mmCIF file of C-alpha atoms in Angstrom:
data_model
loop_
_atom_site.group_PDB
_atom_site.id
_atom_site.type_symbol
_atom_site.label_atom_id
_atom_site.label_comp_id
_atom_site.label_asym_id
_atom_site.label_seq_id
_atom_site.Cartn_x
_atom_site.Cartn_y
_atom_site.Cartn_z
ATOM 1 C CA MET M 1 106.697 130.997 111.951
ATOM 2 C CA SER M 2 109.384 133.279 110.406
ATOM 3 C CA GLU M 3 108.666 135.367 106.930
ATOM 4 C CA SER M 4 110.768 132.131 105.858
ATOM 5 C CA ASP M 5 109.582 130.107 106.875
ATOM 6 C CA ALA M 6 106.150 131.978 105.739
ATOM 7 C CA ASP M 7 108.333 132.198 102.374
ATOM 8 C CA ASP M 8 108.808 127.975 102.061
ATOM 9 C CA ALA M 9 105.725 126.808 102.589
ATOM 10 C CA GLU M 10 103.691 129.259 100.317
ATOM 11 C CA VAL M 11 106.489 127.528 97.542
ATOM 12 C CA PHE M 12 105.727 124.323 98.858
ATOM 13 C CA GLY M 13 102.287 124.934 99.117
ATOM 14 C CA ASP M 14 102.406 126.347 94.865
ATOM 15 C CA GLU M 15 104.435 122.876 94.406
ATOM 16 C CA PHE M 16 101.665 120.760 95.758
ATOM 17 C CA ALA M 17 99.432 122.720 93.967
ATOM 18 C CA ASN M 18 100.533 122.515 90.309
ATOM 19 C CA ALA M 19 101.449 118.590 90.965
ATOM 20 C CA LEU M 20 97.401 118.095 92.328
ATOM 21 C CA GLU M 21 96.732 119.804 89.065
ATOM 22 C CA ASN M 22 99.019 117.763 86.998
ATOM 23 C CA LEU M 23 98.625 114.386 88.702
ATOM 24 C CA ILE M 24 94.477 114.790 88.057
ATOM 25 C CA ALA M 25 95.520 115.934 84.282
ATOM 26 C CA SER M 26 97.273 113.084 83.996
ATOM 27 C CA TYR M 27 94.478 110.579 85.025
ATOM 28 C CA GLU M 28 91.628 112.597 82.739
ATOM 29 C CA ARG M 29 94.398 112.295 79.478
ATOM 30 C CA ASP M 30 95.239 108.968 80.352
ATOM 31 C CA VAL M 31 91.186 107.048 80.507
ATOM 32 C CA ASP M 32 91.530 103.127 79.016
ATOM 33 C CA LEU M 33 88.556 101.665 79.819
ATOM 34 C CA PRO M 34 87.545 97.683 79.283
ATOM 35 C CA ARG M 35 85.723 97.525 75.774
ATOM 36 C CA PRO M 36 81.929 95.632 76.815
ATOM 37 C CA ASP M 37 82.783 92.297 75.761
ATOM 38 C CA GLU M 38 85.019 92.283 78.406
ATOM 39 C CA THR M 39 85.344 91.331 82.157
ATOM 40 C CA ALA M 40 87.017 93.518 84.676
ATOM 41 C CA ALA M 41 87.577 93.902 88.299
ATOM 42 C CA VAL M 42 89.142 95.623 91.193
ATOM 43 C CA THR M 43 90.721 94.698 93.575
ATOM 44 C CA PHE M 44 93.582 96.038 96.260
ATOM 45 C CA THR M 45 94.816 92.655 97.481
ATOM 46 C CA ALA M 46 95.138 90.247 94.608
ATOM 47 C CA PRO M 47 95.525 91.864 91.708
ATOM 48 C CA LYS M 48 97.395 88.552 89.779
ATOM 49 C CA THR M 49 94.751 86.004 90.746
ATOM 50 C CA ALA M 50 92.112 88.897 89.517
ATOM 51 C CA ALA M 51 94.201 88.853 86.118
ATOM 52 C CA LEU M 52 93.518 85.374 86.039
ATOM 53 C CA CYS M 53 89.931 85.951 86.756
ATOM 54 C CA TYR M 54 89.062 89.027 84.377
ATOM 55 C CA ASP M 55 89.851 90.335 81.183
ATOM 56 C CA ARG M 56 90.989 93.347 83.040
ATOM 57 C CA VAL M 57 91.952 94.844 86.408
ATOM 58 C CA TRP M 58 91.754 98.208 88.116
ATOM 59 C CA ALA M 59 95.429 99.263 88.284
ATOM 60 C CA GLY M 60 94.746 102.652 90.039
ATOM 61 C CA ILE M 61 97.956 103.262 92.492
ATOM 62 C CA ARG M 62 99.676 99.813 90.661
ATOM 63 C CA TYR M 63 102.051 100.410 88.261
ATOM 64 C CA ASP M 64 103.724 96.994 87.657
ATOM 65 C CA ILE M 65 100.109 95.328 86.559
ATOM 66 C CA PRO M 66 101.676 94.491 82.221
ATOM 67 C CA ALA M 67 99.791 97.280 79.407
ATOM 68 C CA GLY M 68 96.757 95.190 78.002
ATOM 69 C CA VAL M 69 95.760 94.048 82.114
ATOM 70 C CA GLY M 70 95.518 97.249 83.984
ATOM 71 C CA PHE M 71 93.219 99.925 83.244
ATOM 72 C CA ARG M 72 92.408 103.064 84.697
ATOM 73 C CA GLY M 73 89.232 105.367 83.988
ATOM 74 C CA ALA M 74 88.921 109.107 85.682
ATOM 75 C CA SER M 75 85.886 109.159 88.055
ATOM 76 C CA SER M 76 85.278 111.164 91.281
ATOM 77 C CA LYS M 77 86.696 108.355 93.408
ATOM 78 C CA GLU M 78 89.567 106.712 91.438
ATOM 79 C CA LYS M 79 90.888 109.861 91.345
ATOM 80 C CA TYR M 80 90.855 110.812 94.532
ATOM 81 C CA VAL M 81 92.311 107.276 95.495
ATOM 82 C CA MET M 82 95.516 107.477 92.949
ATOM 83 C CA ALA M 83 96.303 111.406 93.668
ATOM 84 C CA THR M 84 96.576 110.347 97.411
ATOM 85 C CA GLY M 85 98.974 107.755 96.720
ATOM 86 C CA ASP M 86 100.854 109.643 94.345
ATOM 87 C CA LEU M 87 101.178 112.535 96.055
ATOM 88 C CA LEU M 88 101.776 110.097 99.424
ATOM 89 C CA ASP M 89 104.980 108.588 97.181
ATOM 90 C CA MET M 90 105.942 112.279 96.697
ATOM 91 C CA PHE M 91 106.035 113.332 100.133
ATOM 92 C CA ALA M 92 107.730 110.234 100.599
ATOM 93 C CA ASP M 93 110.505 110.744 98.034
ATOM 94 C CA LEU M 94 111.265 114.705 99.642
ATOM 95 C CA ARG M 95 111.228 113.196 102.970
ATOM 96 C CA ALA M 96 114.166 110.793 101.808
ATOM 97 C CA ASN M 97 116.433 113.149 99.586
ATOM 98 C CA GLY M 98 114.848 116.554 100.711
ATOM 99 C CA ASP M 99 117.001 119.258 103.023
ATOM 100 C CA ALA M 100 115.818 119.762 106.856
ATOM 101 C CA ASP M 101 112.570 122.012 106.526
ATOM 102 C CA THR M 102 111.721 120.279 103.538
ATOM 103 C CA ARG M 103 111.757 116.535 105.019
ATOM 104 C CA GLU M 104 109.716 118.230 108.393
ATOM 105 C CA LEU M 105 107.481 120.099 105.669
ATOM 106 C CA ALA M 106 106.575 117.197 103.739
ATOM 107 C CA ALA M 107 106.168 114.888 106.666
ATOM 108 C CA LYS M 108 103.537 117.454 108.180
ATOM 109 C CA VAL M 109 101.993 117.702 105.472
ATOM 110 C CA SER M 110 101.638 113.816 104.035
ATOM 111 C CA SER M 111 100.449 113.831 107.589
ATOM 112 C CA ILE M 112 97.602 114.863 106.751
ATOM 113 C CA ALA M 113 96.543 113.819 103.968
ATOM 114 C CA ALA M 114 96.816 110.155 105.351
ATOM 115 C CA ALA M 115 94.218 111.175 108.027
ATOM 116 C CA SER M 116 92.102 112.779 105.842
ATOM 117 C CA PHE M 117 92.445 110.178 102.717
ATOM 118 C CA PHE M 118 91.621 107.923 106.138
ATOM 119 C CA ASP M 119 88.969 109.563 107.567
ATOM 120 C CA THR M 120 86.818 110.515 104.206
ATOM 121 C CA VAL M 121 86.658 107.021 102.775
ATOM 122 C CA SER M 122 87.059 104.196 105.624
ATOM 123 C CA PRO M 123 83.324 103.286 107.254
ATOM 124 C CA GLY M 124 83.341 103.678 111.051
ATOM 125 C CA ASP M 125 85.725 103.284 112.709
ATOM 126 C CA ALA M 126 88.170 100.765 110.153
ATOM 127 C CA GLU M 127 91.602 100.213 110.787
ATOM 128 C CA PRO M 128 93.549 102.380 108.924
ATOM 129 C CA SER M 129 94.802 98.737 106.576
ATOM 130 C CA LYS M 130 91.765 97.746 106.207
ATOM 131 C CA VAL M 131 90.388 100.894 104.596
ATOM 132 C CA LEU M 132 91.667 100.294 101.065
ATOM 133 C CA GLU M 133 89.336 96.517 101.476
ATOM 134 C CA HIS M 134 86.188 99.354 102.304
ATOM 135 C CA ILE M 135 86.758 101.812 98.914
ATOM 136 C CA THR M 136 86.750 98.285 96.571
ATOM 137 C CA ARG M 137 83.048 98.763 96.037
ATOM 138 C CA GLY M 138 83.171 102.411 95.966
ATOM 139 C CA ILE M 139 85.566 102.680 92.928
ATOM 140 C CA ALA M 140 83.344 99.918 91.211
ATOM 141 C CA ASP M 141 80.143 101.853 91.714
ATOM 142 C CA GLY M 142 82.397 104.595 90.301
ATOM 143 C CA LEU M 143 83.302 102.943 86.944
ATOM 144 C CA ILE M 144 79.983 101.245 86.983
ATOM 145 C CA ALA M 145 77.655 105.202 87.270
ATOM 146 C CA GLU M 146 80.053 107.205 84.762
ATOM 147 C CA TYR M 147 80.893 104.851 82.464
ATOM 148 C CA GLY M 148 78.230 102.060 82.143
ATOM 149 C CA ILE M 149 80.981 99.284 82.400
ATOM 150 C CA ALA M 150 80.604 95.907 84.066
ATOM 151 C CA VAL M 151 83.632 95.821 86.965
ATOM 152 C CA VAL M 152 83.249 93.448 89.516
ATOM 153 C CA PRO M 153 84.859 93.935 93.011
ATOM 154 C CA LEU M 154 87.063 91.232 94.258
ATOM 155 C CA TYR M 155 88.116 90.403 97.481
ATOM 156 C CA ASP M 156 90.477 87.890 99.245
ATOM 157 C CA SER M 157 88.606 87.516 102.109
ATOM 158 C CA ARG M 158 84.550 86.457 103.121
ATOM 159 C CA GLU M 159 84.673 88.893 105.817
ATOM 160 C CA SER M 160 85.941 92.011 103.408
ATOM 161 C CA ARG M 161 83.209 91.106 101.348
ATOM 162 C CA ASN M 162 80.879 91.127 103.514
ATOM 163 C CA ALA M 163 81.842 94.478 105.397
ATOM 164 C CA ASP M 164 81.462 96.126 101.812
ATOM 165 C CA TYR M 165 77.156 94.355 100.725
ATOM 166 C CA GLN M 166 75.882 94.077 104.220
ATOM 167 C CA ALA M 167 71.770 92.730 104.820
ATOM 168 C CA GLY M 168 70.050 95.068 102.453
ATOM 169 C CA ASP M 169 67.014 94.486 100.009
ATOM 170 C CA ARG M 170 68.227 93.621 97.157
ATOM 171 C CA SER M 171 67.885 89.567 96.652
ATOM 172 C CA VAL M 172 71.044 88.049 95.321
ATOM 173 C CA VAL M 173 72.400 84.365 95.060
ATOM 174 C CA VAL M 174 75.219 83.513 96.329
ATOM 175 C CA ALA M 175 77.034 80.612 95.026
ATOM 176 C CA THR M 176 79.835 79.053 96.419
ATOM 177 C CA LEU M 177 82.737 76.580 95.725
ATOM 178 C CA SER M 178 85.061 75.376 98.537
ATOM 179 C CA ASN M 179 87.547 72.985 99.706
ATOM 180 C CA VAL M 180 88.938 74.208 96.376
ATOM 181 C CA ALA M 181 92.940 74.491 95.273
ATOM 182 C CA LEU M 182 93.213 78.772 94.729
ATOM 183 C CA VAL M 183 96.185 79.807 93.006
ATOM 184 C CA GLU M 184 98.523 81.823 95.527
ATOM 185 C CA GLU M 185 98.821 85.340 95.134
ATOM 186 C CA GLU M 186 102.314 86.253 96.109
ATOM 187 C CA ALA M 187 103.761 83.125 94.421
ATOM 188 C CA LEU M 188 102.053 84.292 90.689
ATOM 189 C CA THR M 189 104.169 86.033 88.243
ATOM 190 C CA TRP M 190 103.074 88.227 85.709
ATOM 191 C CA GLU M 191 105.277 86.219 83.204
ATOM 192 C CA GLN M 192 102.934 83.219 84.235
ATOM 193 C CA ILE M 193 99.641 84.929 84.321
ATOM 194 C CA VAL M 194 100.508 86.753 80.717
ATOM 195 C CA GLU M 195 102.562 83.192 79.870
ATOM 196 C CA LEU M 196 98.581 81.508 80.354
ATOM 197 C CA ARG M 197 95.956 84.468 79.440
ATOM 198 C CA ARG M 198 98.348 83.353 75.494
ATOM 199 C CA ASP M 199 96.338 79.941 75.795
ATOM 200 C CA ALA M 200 92.421 80.738 75.239
ATOM 201 C CA THR M 201 91.866 77.092 75.609
ATOM 202 C CA MET M 202 93.391 76.752 79.178
ATOM 203 C CA LEU M 203 92.122 80.117 80.260
ATOM 204 C CA ARG M 204 88.752 79.626 79.458
ATOM 205 C CA HIS M 205 89.165 75.797 81.387
ATOM 206 C CA PHE M 206 89.953 78.204 84.421
ATOM 207 C CA ARG M 207 87.883 80.632 84.376
ATOM 208 C CA ARG M 208 85.006 78.256 83.245
ATOM 209 C CA LEU M 209 85.405 77.004 86.798
ATOM 210 C CA MET M 210 85.788 80.598 88.948
ATOM 211 C CA HIS M 211 83.285 81.187 87.474
ATOM 212 C CA TRP M 212 81.190 78.641 88.093
ATOM 213 C CA LEU M 213 77.751 79.611 88.042
ATOM 214 C CA ASP M 214 76.766 80.482 84.426
ATOM 215 C CA ALA M 215 73.793 80.559 82.203
ATOM 216 C CA GLU M 216 74.722 77.192 81.044
ATOM 217 C CA LEU M 217 73.494 75.774 84.378
ATOM 218 C CA VAL M 218 70.499 77.685 84.856
ATOM 219 C CA GLY M 219 67.970 75.904 85.180
ATOM 220 C CA LYS M 220 69.434 72.502 85.155
ATOM 221 C CA SER M 221 68.993 69.522 87.855
ATOM 222 C CA SER M 222 71.475 69.785 91.025
ATOM 223 C CA SER M 223 72.838 66.108 89.792
ATOM 224 C CA PHE M 224 73.670 67.796 86.454
ATOM 225 C CA ILE M 225 75.203 70.574 87.897
ATOM 226 C CA GLN M 226 77.621 68.339 90.310
ATOM 227 C CA ASP M 227 78.292 66.417 87.167
ATOM 228 C CA GLU M 228 79.801 69.504 84.956
ATOM 229 C CA ILE M 229 81.415 70.807 87.953
ATOM 230 C CA ALA M 230 83.359 67.527 88.150
ATOM 231 C CA ASN M 231 84.044 67.929 85.045
ATOM 232 C CA ARG M 232 84.592 71.809 84.890
ATOM 233 C CA LEU M 233 86.937 70.754 88.034
ATOM 234 C CA GLU M 234 89.423 68.277 86.583
ATOM 235 C CA GLU M 235 89.605 70.405 83.870
ATOM 236 C CA TYR M 236 91.071 73.590 85.475
ATOM 237 C CA GLU M 237 92.768 71.265 87.685
ATOM 238 C CA ALA M 238 94.993 69.805 84.523
ATOM 239 C CA VAL M 239 95.753 73.921 84.009
ATOM 240 C CA ILE M 240 97.162 74.299 87.512
ATOM 241 C CA LYS M 241 99.028 70.829 87.075
ATOM 242 C CA LYS M 242 99.982 72.359 83.135
ATOM 243 C CA HIS M 243 101.517 76.104 84.725
ATOM 244 C CA GLY M 244 103.179 74.787 88.105
ATOM 245 C CA PHE M 245 100.809 77.219 89.825
ATOM 246 C CA THR M 246 101.376 76.961 93.703
ATOM 247 C CA THR M 247 97.733 76.618 95.702
ATOM 248 C CA ARG M 248 96.151 76.404 98.622
ATOM 249 C CA LEU M 249 93.031 75.334 99.479
ATOM 250 C CA GLY M 250 90.181 77.770 99.664
ATOM 251 C CA MET M 251 87.061 79.137 99.286
ATOM 252 C CA LEU M 252 85.086 80.529 95.382
ATOM 253 C CA GLU M 253 82.299 83.137 96.515
ATOM 254 C CA SER M 254 80.406 84.830 93.970
ATOM 255 C CA VAL M 255 77.135 86.593 94.093
ATOM 256 C CA LEU M 256 74.509 87.719 91.609
ATOM 257 C CA ASP M 257 71.705 89.490 90.409
ATOM 258 C CA SER M 258 69.181 87.438 90.331
ATOM 259 C CA ASN M 259 67.215 89.515 87.678
ATOM 260 C CA THR M 260 70.517 89.117 85.095
ATOM 261 C CA LEU M 261 71.628 85.828 86.069
ATOM 262 C CA LEU M 262 67.543 84.021 85.044
ATOM 263 C CA GLY M 263 68.016 86.982 81.979
ATOM 264 C CA GLY M 264 66.237 89.574 83.128
ATOM 265 C CA SER M 265 62.295 88.485 82.874
ATOM 266 C CA ALA M 266 59.986 89.908 85.279
ATOM 267 C CA ALA M 267 57.870 87.114 84.774
ATOM 268 C CA VAL M 268 60.837 84.501 85.431
ATOM 269 C CA ALA M 269 61.867 86.310 88.196
ATOM 270 C CA SER M 270 58.929 86.629 89.847
ATOM 271 C CA LEU M 271 58.400 82.887 91.078
ATOM 272 C CA SER M 272 59.527 81.148 93.076
ATOM 273 C CA TYR M 273 64.114 80.338 93.441
ATOM 274 C CA ALA M 274 63.097 76.289 93.388
ATOM 275 C CA ALA M 275 60.867 77.244 90.146
ATOM 276 C CA ASP M 276 63.463 79.421 89.034
ATOM 277 C CA PHE M 277 66.489 76.948 88.453
ATOM 278 C CA ASN M 278 64.843 74.200 89.296
ATOM 279 C CA TRP M 279 67.716 73.671 91.833
ATOM 280 C CA ALA M 280 67.904 71.223 94.800
ATOM 281 C CA LEU M 281 70.962 72.977 96.590
ATOM 282 C CA ILE M 282 69.121 76.189 96.927
ATOM 283 C CA GLY M 283 68.696 75.933 100.886
ATOM 284 C CA GLY M 284 69.455 72.054 100.487
ATOM 285 C CA GLY M 285 73.103 72.992 102.260
ATOM 286 C CA ALA M 286 76.591 71.758 100.316
ATOM 287 C CA VAL M 287 76.791 69.150 97.884
ATOM 288 C CA LEU M 288 79.980 67.208 97.512
ATOM 289 C CA VAL M 289 81.877 67.387 94.328
ATOM 290 C CA GLY M 290 84.660 65.000 94.918
ATOM 291 C CA ARG M 291 86.139 66.861 97.153
ATOM 292 C CA ALA M 292 84.683 70.110 97.017
ATOM 293 C CA ALA M 293 81.096 71.199 98.290
ATOM 294 C CA VAL M 294 78.789 73.506 95.948
ATOM 295 C CA SER M 295 75.988 75.379 97.556
ATOM 296 C CA ILE M 296 73.719 78.053 96.483
ATOM 297 C CA ALA M 297 71.594 80.594 98.606
ATOM 298 C CA LYS M 298 69.522 83.452 98.869
ATOM 299 C CA ALA M 299 70.299 86.088 99.886
ATOM 300 C CA THR M 300 69.583 90.202 100.313
ATOM 301 C CA ILE M 301 72.576 93.051 100.319
ATOM 302 C CA ASN M 302 72.470 97.090 100.884
ATOM 303 C CA ALA M 303 72.139 98.238 96.928
ATOM 304 C CA ARG M 304 73.285 101.806 96.691
ATOM 305 C CA GLU M 305 71.844 102.115 93.056
ATOM 306 C CA LEU M 306 70.609 100.097 90.624
ATOM 307 C CA ARG M 307 73.176 98.208 88.504
ATOM 308 C CA ARG M 308 73.141 99.729 84.537
ATOM 309 C CA THR M 309 75.638 96.354 82.729
ATOM 310 C CA THR M 310 73.772 93.170 81.721
ATOM 311 C CA HIS M 311 77.146 90.796 83.883
ATOM 312 C CA PRO M 312 75.164 89.282 86.622
ATOM 313 C CA GLU M 313 78.583 89.226 88.620
ATOM 314 C CA ILE M 314 78.448 91.798 91.848
ATOM 315 C CA ALA M 315 81.120 90.307 93.173
ATOM 316 C CA PHE M 316 83.923 87.896 93.873
ATOM 317 C CA VAL M 317 85.914 86.659 96.353
ATOM 318 C CA ALA M 318 88.522 84.147 96.527
ATOM 319 C CA GLU M 319 89.887 82.742 99.983
ATOM 320 C CA VAL M 320 92.599 81.080 100.607
ATOM 321 C CA LYS M 321 93.139 78.287 103.419
ATOM 322 C CA ASN M 322 95.024 76.193 103.959
ATOM 323 C CA ARG M 323 98.699 75.685 101.786
ATOM 324 C CA ILE M 324 98.142 72.166 100.070
ATOM 325 C CA ASN M 325 101.143 71.559 97.441
ATOM 326 C CA ARG M 326 102.737 72.664 94.170
ATOM 327 C CA GLY M 327 99.696 71.746 91.683
ATOM 328 C CA ALA M 328 96.484 70.626 91.986
ATOM 329 C CA GLY M 329 96.992 66.760 91.362
#
């Protein structure tokens, strides 16, 4: 490397360090967390779906999420992910608009930064395209650990959720609702989302189906659950129709902490699931509710640390399948 090249590299390195320092400072300055009474989700693949299902959505490296919907903290994992994304954007601009030497140097540095990021956050030999899915849980766990807020990782496939939550020693309940019309992420606009969120009644009807296994159904019989879900489906489909959402058939799956779902009572939690819930659905396969199928199962997951929230939901999946017509009617 010539003396001139060395000088250029040193200048570029100083600029890089200053940019990184400014970015970190901005993240710490612009912390905006959900209130204790708000639900929140982290997702890299379905932010619009998350905004329909939860009060707040982790904005991270996205800047199109409306104010009041998006949120950010300044946890260690967040800062690393956000800084990498913003710096790669900066390098992309330098590669596009800098002189020849700057473009070459920016390309080399961005390549190293990207490789370092993938090596640091990806499990095993995960493909780069799947890396963001694998750090969804890491972001959520960091927010829970550092701020004590209830944050749920949202995935667009059961496969992605299983990659983050493998079998372990933590008992959970897995509630599944399949063959249901789900709103198509790609067809949603933020204008539609904001419009629905302004209608408290319609939004409640929408979410009562999304998160169907709730306190109202604990301890109820399978026939009661079937009737209640049938009512919620009818209300949900009315929301879909009113707002003209494009939908696809799909599956909802919630992983729930059994102790929190039952109110945190150690005495109750020590009983069998059949006694706890009094549900024929437990271990009995799927039960049809109209065109949809409902099932509840016991499972275990690997728990990295104890959750410090009272929100029972640990992870959420909204996985679309076959394309269907606009609306649910």
